[in-house]
Short mmCIF file of C-alpha atoms (C1' of nucleotides) in Angstrom, two decimals:
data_model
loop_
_atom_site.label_atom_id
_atom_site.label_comp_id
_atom_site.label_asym_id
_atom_site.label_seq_id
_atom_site.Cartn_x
_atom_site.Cartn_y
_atom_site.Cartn_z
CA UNK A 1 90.74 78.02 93.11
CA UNK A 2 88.43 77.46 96.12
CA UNK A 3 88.68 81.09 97.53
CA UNK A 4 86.53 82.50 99.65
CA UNK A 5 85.84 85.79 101.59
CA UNK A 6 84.83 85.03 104.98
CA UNK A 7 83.44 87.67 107.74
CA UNK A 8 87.11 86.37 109.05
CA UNK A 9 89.58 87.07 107.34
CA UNK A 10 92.14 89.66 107.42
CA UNK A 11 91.85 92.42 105.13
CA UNK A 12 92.17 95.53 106.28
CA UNK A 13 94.84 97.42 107.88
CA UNK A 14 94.62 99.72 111.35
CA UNK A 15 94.23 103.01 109.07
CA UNK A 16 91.01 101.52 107.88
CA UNK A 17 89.98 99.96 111.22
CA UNK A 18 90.10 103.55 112.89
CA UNK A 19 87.78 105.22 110.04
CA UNK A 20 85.13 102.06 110.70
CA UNK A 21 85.12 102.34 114.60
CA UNK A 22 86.10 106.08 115.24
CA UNK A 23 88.76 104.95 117.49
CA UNK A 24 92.48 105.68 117.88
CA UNK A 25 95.37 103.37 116.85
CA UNK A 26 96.29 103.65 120.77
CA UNK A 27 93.24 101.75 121.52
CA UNK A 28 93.19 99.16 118.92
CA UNK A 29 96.08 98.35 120.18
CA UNK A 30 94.92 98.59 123.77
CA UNK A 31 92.49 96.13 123.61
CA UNK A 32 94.61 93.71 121.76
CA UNK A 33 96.98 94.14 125.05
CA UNK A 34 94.04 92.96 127.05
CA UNK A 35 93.00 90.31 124.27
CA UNK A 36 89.67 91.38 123.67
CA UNK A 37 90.73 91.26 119.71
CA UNK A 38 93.53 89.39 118.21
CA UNK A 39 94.23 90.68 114.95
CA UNK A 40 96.20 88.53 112.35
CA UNK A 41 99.54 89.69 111.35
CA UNK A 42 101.71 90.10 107.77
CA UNK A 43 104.67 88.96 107.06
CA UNK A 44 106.39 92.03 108.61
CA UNK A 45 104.02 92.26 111.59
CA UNK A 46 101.29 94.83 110.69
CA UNK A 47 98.14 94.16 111.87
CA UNK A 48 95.62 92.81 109.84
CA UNK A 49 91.81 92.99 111.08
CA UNK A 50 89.00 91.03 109.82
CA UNK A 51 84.90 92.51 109.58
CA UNK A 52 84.60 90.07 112.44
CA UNK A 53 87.07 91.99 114.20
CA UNK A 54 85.76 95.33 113.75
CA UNK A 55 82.61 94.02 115.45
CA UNK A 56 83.82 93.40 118.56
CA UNK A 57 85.52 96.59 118.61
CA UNK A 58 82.48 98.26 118.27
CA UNK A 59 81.25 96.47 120.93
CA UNK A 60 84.02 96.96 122.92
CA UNK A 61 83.76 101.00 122.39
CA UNK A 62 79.83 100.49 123.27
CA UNK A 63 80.60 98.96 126.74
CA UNK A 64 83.04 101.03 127.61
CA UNK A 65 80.57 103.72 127.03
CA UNK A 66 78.52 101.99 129.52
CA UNK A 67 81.55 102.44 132.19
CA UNK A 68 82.68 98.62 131.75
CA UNK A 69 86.05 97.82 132.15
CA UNK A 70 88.55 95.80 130.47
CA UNK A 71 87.75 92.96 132.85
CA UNK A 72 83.74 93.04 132.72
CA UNK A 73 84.73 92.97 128.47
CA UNK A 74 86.61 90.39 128.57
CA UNK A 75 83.84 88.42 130.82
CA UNK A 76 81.12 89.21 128.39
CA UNK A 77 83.22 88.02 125.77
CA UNK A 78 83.86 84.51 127.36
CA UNK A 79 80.07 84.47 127.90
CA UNK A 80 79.51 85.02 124.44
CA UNK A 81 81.39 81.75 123.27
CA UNK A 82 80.64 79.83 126.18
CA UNK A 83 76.44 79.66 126.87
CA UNK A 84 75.04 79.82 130.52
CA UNK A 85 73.65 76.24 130.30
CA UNK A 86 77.50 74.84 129.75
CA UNK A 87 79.32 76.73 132.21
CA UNK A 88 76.18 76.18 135.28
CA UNK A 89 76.71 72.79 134.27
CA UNK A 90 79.99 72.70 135.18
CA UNK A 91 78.90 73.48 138.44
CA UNK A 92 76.73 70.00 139.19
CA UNK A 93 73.34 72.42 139.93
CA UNK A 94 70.03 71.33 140.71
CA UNK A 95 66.63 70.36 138.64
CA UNK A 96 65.29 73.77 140.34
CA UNK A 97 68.56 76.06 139.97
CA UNK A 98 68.53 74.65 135.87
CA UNK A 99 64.93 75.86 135.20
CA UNK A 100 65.85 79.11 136.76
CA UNK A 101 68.76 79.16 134.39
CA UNK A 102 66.72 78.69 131.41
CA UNK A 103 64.37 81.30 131.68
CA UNK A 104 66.88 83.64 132.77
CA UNK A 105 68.66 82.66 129.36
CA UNK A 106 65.38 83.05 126.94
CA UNK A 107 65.03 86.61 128.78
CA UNK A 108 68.63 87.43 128.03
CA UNK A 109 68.50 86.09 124.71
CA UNK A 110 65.34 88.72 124.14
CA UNK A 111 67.16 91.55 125.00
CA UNK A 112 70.14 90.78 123.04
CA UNK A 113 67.90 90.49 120.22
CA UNK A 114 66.61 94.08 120.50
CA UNK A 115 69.89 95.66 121.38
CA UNK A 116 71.72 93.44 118.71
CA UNK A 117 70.29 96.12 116.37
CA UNK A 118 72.02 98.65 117.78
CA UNK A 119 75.50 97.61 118.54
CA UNK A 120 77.97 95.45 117.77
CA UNK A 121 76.63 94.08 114.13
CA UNK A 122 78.35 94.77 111.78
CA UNK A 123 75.62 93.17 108.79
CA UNK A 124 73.65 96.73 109.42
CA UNK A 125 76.48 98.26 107.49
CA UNK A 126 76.18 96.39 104.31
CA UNK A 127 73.77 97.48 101.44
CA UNK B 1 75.98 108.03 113.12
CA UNK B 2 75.19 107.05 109.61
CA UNK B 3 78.00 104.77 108.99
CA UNK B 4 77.64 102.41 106.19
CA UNK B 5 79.84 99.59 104.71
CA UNK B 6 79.06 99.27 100.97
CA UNK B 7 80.56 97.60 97.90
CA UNK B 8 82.12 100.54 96.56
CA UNK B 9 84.02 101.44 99.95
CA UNK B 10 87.91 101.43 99.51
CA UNK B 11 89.17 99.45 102.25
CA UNK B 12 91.58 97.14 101.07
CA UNK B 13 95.41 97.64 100.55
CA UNK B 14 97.09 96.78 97.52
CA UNK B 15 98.74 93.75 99.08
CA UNK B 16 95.08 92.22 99.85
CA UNK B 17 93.95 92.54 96.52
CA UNK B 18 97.11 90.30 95.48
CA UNK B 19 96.52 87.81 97.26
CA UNK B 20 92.37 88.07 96.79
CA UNK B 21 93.18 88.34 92.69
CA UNK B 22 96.38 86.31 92.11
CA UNK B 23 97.32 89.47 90.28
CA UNK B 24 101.05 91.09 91.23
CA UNK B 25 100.88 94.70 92.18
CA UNK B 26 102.20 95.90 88.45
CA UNK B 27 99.77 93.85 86.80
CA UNK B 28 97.23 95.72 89.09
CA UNK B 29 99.01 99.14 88.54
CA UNK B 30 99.08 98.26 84.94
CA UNK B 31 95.56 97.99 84.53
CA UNK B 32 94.98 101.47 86.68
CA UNK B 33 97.73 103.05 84.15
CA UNK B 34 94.80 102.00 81.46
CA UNK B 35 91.50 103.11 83.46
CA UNK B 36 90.23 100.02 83.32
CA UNK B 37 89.71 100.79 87.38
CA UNK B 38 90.19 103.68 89.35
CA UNK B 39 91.26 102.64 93.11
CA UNK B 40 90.60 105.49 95.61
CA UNK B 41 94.11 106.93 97.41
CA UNK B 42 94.58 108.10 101.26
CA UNK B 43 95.96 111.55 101.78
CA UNK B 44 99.66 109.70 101.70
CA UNK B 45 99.00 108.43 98.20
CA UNK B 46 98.50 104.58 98.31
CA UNK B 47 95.83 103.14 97.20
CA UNK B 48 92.50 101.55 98.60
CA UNK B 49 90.63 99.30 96.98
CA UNK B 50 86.79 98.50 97.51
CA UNK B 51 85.05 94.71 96.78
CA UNK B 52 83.63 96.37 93.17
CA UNK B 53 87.48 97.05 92.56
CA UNK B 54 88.34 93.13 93.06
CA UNK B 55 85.67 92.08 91.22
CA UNK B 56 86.75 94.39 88.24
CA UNK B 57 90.30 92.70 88.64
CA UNK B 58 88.70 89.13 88.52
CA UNK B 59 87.15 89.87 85.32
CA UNK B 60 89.89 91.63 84.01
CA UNK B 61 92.18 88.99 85.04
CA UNK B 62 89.27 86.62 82.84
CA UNK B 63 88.81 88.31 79.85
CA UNK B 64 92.69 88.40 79.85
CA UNK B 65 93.21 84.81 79.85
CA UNK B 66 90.23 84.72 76.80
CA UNK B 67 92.89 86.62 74.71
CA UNK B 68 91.48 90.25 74.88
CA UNK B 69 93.48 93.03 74.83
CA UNK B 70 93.29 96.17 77.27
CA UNK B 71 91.59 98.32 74.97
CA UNK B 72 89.45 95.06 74.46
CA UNK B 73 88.71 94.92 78.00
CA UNK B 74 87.75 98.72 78.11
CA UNK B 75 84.90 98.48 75.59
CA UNK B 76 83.42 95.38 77.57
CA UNK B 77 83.75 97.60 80.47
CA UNK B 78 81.86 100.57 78.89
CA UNK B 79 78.90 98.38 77.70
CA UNK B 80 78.48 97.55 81.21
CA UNK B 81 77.42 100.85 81.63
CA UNK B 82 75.73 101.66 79.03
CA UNK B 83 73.46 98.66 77.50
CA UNK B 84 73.20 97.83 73.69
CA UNK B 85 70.25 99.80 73.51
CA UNK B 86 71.08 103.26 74.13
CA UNK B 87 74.32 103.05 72.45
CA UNK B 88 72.43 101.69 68.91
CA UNK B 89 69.66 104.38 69.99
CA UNK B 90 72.45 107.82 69.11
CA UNK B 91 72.52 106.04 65.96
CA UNK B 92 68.89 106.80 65.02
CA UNK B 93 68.44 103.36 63.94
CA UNK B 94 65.44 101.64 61.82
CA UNK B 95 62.67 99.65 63.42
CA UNK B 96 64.16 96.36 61.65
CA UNK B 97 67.79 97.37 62.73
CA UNK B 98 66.04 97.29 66.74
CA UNK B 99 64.70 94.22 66.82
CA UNK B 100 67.91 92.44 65.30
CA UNK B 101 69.15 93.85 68.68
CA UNK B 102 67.26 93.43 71.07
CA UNK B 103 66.94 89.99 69.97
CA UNK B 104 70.98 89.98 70.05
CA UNK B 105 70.90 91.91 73.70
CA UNK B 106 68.76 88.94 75.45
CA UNK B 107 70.88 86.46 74.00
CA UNK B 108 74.20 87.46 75.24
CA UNK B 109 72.56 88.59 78.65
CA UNK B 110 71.58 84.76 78.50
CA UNK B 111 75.48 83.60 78.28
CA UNK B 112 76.17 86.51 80.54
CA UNK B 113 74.40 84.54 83.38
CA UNK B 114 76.13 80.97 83.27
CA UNK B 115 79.48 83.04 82.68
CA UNK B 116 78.90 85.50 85.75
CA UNK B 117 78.26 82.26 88.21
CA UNK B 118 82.56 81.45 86.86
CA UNK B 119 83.70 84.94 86.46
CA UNK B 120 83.89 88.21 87.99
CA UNK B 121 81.47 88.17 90.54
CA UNK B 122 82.66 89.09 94.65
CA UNK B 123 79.76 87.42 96.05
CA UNK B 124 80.54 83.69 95.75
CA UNK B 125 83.30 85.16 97.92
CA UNK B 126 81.08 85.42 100.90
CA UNK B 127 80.15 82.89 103.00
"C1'" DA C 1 114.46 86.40 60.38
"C1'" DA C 2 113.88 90.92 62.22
"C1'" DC C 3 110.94 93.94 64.16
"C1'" DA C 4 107.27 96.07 66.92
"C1'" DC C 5 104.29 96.09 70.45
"C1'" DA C 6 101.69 94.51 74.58
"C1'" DA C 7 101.96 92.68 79.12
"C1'" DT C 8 104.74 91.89 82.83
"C1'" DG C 9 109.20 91.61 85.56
"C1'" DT C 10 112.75 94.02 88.08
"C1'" DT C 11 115.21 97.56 90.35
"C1'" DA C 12 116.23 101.96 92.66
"C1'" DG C 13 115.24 105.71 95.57
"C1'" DG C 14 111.89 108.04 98.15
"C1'" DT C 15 107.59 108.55 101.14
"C1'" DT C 16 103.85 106.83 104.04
"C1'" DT C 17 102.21 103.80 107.35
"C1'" DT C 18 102.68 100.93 111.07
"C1'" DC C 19 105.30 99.00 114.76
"C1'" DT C 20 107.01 98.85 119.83
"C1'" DA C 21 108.29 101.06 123.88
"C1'" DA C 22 108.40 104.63 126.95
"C1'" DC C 23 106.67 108.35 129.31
"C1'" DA C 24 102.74 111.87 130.02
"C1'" DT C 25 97.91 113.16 131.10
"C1'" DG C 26 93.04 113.13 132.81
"C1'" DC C 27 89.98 111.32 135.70
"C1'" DA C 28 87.60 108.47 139.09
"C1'" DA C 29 87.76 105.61 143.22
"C1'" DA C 30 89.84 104.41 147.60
"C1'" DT D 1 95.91 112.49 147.77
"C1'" DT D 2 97.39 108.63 145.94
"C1'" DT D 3 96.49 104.86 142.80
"C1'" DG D 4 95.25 102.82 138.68
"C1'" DC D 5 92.79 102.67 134.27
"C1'" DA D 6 92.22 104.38 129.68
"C1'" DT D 7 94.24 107.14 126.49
"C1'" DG D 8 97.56 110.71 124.45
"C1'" DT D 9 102.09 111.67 122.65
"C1'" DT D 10 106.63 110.98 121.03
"C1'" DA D 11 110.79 108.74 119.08
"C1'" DG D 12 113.14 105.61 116.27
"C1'" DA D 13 112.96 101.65 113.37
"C1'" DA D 14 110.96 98.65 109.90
"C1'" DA D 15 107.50 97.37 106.50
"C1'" DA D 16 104.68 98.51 102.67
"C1'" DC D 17 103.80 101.28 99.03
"C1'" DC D 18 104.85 104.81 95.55
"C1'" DT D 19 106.71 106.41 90.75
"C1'" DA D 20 109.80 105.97 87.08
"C1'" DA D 21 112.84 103.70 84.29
"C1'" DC D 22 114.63 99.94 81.97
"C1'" DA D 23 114.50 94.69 81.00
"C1'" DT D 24 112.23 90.51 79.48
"C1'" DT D 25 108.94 87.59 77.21
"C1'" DG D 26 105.71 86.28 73.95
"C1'" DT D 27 103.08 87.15 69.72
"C1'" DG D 28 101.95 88.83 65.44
"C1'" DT D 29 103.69 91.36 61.20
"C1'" DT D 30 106.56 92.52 57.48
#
DNA sequence: AACACAATGTTAGGTTTTCTAACATGCAAA
DNA sequence: TTTGCATGTTAGAAAACCTAACATTGTGTT
């Protein structure tokens, strides 16, 4: 019996996911158009949404808030999975552009630390 | 915002707690029908259960298999709430009958430890 | 053996929730 | 002013859930 409940799986439905992030079933669903979320689905096709997925809508809703669009989402988004170092590699750079790149990345990674707090996590929530 | 995820939120449709508990939805009505727990309901009437609820249904679903009977169950579920002590306390009890007691209370909070790590408890669930 | 009861299965009929798809609205940028 | 993005609204269909009633199974009792 080697269950386990995982910040991923799906367990709750849209009614619930709309109480959590104050937003409509129109936009759930919205953003799943533009595959910034990709809910699992039942049997019969409902929508199941894991904790994981009601952080990112939350940060969804908190960049939009900042006037980003679908686009600049998804963007951050890809960022988030794919690091700076991997993707500048990709791109055969320099000794000098790759320090650059690191220090720009321990300054992001500050910032994200103190805004982290703020948005998008949902381990604040739990008691 | 003062949002808060806790415990004893009811998030979870019936159909989750099936497949969480291995129980079938009239086993889980069932045990409602008997107060053993008391799921919350949205305005349309179904119910929403919260992580204390599916623990609950794991022990129930335990003490089940051990051969106890509902009303059983609903005694072990009261002394939860109310330790030995207190109870044995309305009873104006003698000195001598205490200490029998309390020696009786540590050891069965002593078996109560190596069972809880098996039985009944959500948060071997989380990763 | 016959019975009684507890726990669970099954079915029927009704209601709530969610789905997709289409069209409408508000607003900001070109 | 026209365009396009984000969201609202509506309609019709399907899934999930509800209660209530009756059926089945297993177990203990007379």
């Amino acid at each position: 019996m080697n269950k386990e409940i995982r910040k991923t799986m799906p367990l709750l439905p849209i009614s619930i996911v709309m109480q959590l992030t104050d937003l409509t079933a129109r936009q759930i669903r919205y953003y799943e158009e533009h595959e910034l979320i990709v809910p699992a689905r039942t049997e019969g096709n409902r929508r199941m949404f894991s904790l994981n997925d009601v952080d990112d809508l939350l940060e969804i809703k908190d960049l939009l808030e900042q006037g980003i669009n679908m686009a600049g989402i998804k963007k951050v988004f890809e960022m988030k999975n794919e690091p700076l170092v991997t993707k500048q590699l990709k791109k055969e750079i320099t000794d000098e552009d790759l320090r650059r790149i690191l220090r720009e990345e321990m300054r992001q990674a500050q910032s994200m630390q103190k805004t982290s707090i703020r948005h998008g996590d949902l381990s604040r929530f739990f008691s």
